[in-house]
Tab-separated table of C-alpha atoms in Angstrom:
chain	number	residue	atom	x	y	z
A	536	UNK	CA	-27.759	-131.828	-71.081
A	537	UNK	CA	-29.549	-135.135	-71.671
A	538	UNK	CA	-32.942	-136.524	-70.453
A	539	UNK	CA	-32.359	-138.550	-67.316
A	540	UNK	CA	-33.997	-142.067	-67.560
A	541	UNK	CA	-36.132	-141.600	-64.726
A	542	UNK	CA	-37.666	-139.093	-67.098
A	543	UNK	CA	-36.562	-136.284	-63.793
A	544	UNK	CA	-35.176	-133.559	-66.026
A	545	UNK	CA	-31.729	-132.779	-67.871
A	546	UNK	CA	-28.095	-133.956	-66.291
A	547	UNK	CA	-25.034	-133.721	-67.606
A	548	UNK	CA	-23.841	-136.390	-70.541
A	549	UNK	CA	-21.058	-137.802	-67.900
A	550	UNK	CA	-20.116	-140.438	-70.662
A	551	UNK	CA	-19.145	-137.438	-73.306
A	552	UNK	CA	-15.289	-136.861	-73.520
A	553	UNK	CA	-15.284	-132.994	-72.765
A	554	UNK	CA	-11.385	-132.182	-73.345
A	555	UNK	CA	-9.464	-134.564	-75.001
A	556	UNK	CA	-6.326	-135.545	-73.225
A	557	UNK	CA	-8.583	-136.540	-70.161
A	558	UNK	CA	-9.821	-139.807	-69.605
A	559	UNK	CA	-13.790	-139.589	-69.238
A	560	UNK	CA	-13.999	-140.112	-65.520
A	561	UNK	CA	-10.603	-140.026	-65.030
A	562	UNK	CA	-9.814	-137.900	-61.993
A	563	UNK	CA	-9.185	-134.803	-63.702
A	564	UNK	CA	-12.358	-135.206	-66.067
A	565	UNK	CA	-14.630	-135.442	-62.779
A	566	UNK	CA	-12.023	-132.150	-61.812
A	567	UNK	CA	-12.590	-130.745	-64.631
A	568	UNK	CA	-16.538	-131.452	-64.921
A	569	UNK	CA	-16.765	-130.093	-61.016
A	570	UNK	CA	-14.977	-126.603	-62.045
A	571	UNK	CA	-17.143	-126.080	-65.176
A	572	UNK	CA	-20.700	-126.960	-62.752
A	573	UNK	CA	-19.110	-124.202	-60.091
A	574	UNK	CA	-18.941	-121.764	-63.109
A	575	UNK	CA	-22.275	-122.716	-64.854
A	576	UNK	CA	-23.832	-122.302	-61.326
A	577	UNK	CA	-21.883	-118.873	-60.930
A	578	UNK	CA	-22.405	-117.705	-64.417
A	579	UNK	CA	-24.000	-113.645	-63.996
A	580	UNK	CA	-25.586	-114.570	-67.105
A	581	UNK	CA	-27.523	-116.868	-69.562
A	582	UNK	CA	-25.053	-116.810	-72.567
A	583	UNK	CA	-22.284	-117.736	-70.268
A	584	UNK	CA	-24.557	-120.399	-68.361
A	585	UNK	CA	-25.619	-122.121	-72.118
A	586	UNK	CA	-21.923	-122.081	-73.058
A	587	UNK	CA	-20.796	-124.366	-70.078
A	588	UNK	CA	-23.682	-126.068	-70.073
A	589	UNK	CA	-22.884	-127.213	-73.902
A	590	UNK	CA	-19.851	-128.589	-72.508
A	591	UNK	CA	-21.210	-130.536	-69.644
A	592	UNK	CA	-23.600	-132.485	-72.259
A	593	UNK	CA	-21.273	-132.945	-75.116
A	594	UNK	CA	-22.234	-130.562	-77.267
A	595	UNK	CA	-18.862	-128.780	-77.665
A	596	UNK	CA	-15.201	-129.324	-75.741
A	597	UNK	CA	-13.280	-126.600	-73.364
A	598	UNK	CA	-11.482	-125.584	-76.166
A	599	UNK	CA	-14.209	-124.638	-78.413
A	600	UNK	CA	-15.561	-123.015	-74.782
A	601	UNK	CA	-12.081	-121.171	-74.302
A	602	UNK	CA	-11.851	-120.461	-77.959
A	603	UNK	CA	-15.273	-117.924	-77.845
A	604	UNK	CA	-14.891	-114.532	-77.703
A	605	UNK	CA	-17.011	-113.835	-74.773
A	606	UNK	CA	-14.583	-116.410	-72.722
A	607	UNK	CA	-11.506	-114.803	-74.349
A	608	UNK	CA	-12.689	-111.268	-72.907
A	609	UNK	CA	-13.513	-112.363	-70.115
A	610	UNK	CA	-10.338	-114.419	-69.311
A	611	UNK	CA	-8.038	-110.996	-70.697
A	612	UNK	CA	-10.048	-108.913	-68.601
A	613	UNK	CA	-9.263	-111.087	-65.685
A	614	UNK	CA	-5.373	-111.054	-66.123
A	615	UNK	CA	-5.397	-107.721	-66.953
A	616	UNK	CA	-7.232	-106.861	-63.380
A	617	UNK	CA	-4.421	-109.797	-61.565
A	618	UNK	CA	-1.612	-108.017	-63.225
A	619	UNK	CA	-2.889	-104.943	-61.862
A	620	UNK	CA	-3.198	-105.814	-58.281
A	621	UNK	CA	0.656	-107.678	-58.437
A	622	UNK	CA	1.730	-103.855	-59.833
A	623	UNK	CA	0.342	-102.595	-56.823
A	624	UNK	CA	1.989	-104.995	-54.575
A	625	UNK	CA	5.109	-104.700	-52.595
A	626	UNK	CA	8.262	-106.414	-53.552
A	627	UNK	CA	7.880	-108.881	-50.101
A	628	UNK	CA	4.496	-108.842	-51.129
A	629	UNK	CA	5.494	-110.702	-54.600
A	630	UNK	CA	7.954	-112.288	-53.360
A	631	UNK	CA	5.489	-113.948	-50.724
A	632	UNK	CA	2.918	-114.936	-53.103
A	633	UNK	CA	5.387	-116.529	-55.403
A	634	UNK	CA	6.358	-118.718	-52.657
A	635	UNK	CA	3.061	-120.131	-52.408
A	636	UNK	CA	2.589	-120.853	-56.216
A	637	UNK	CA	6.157	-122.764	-55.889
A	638	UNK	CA	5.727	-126.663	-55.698
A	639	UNK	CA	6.375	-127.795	-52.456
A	640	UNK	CA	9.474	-129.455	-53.151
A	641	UNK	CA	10.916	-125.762	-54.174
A	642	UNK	CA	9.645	-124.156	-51.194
């Protein structure tokens, strides 16, 4: 984070490009920016809280963020527990969450 010019405490460095192929505030940036403030304020911990936060202010991009390990085990340990639960599921069960993940057109 940055000093804010009212001298009010840190904010985010909104004029830092934070992944490359998006515009900075371009509509998916400020998408973007919004999803990585939810997880910074979610974060269980500090080291995962400092690692977004070095985003939001420019220090690093998302793919240096996605690139860590801690992110990496994180993000397997997530699929692993999604692939689970669609195991578990029924095949009209699948079948009905596919259908949502469909683009509309295709529904």
């Amino acid at each position: 984070m940055t000093q804010d010019s009212r001298g009010s405490g840190p904010r985010d460095a909104e004029d830092q490009p934070i992944f490359g192929s998006f515009a900075v505030g371009s509509e998916q940036d400020r998408k973007a920016r919004e999803a990585l403030r939810q997880l910074r304020e979610s974060a269980q911990d500090d080291s995962m809280r400092r690692s977004v936060e070095s985003v939001l202010n420019g220090r690093a991009t998302i793919q240096q963020l996605f690139d860590s390990p801690e992110i990496k085990a994180r993000m397997t340990a997530l699929n692993e527990r999604v692939q689970d639960e669609v195991r578990q599921m029924t095949p009209e069960q699948r079948a009905e969450m596919m259908k949502r993940f469909r683009p509309a057109e295709e529904r």
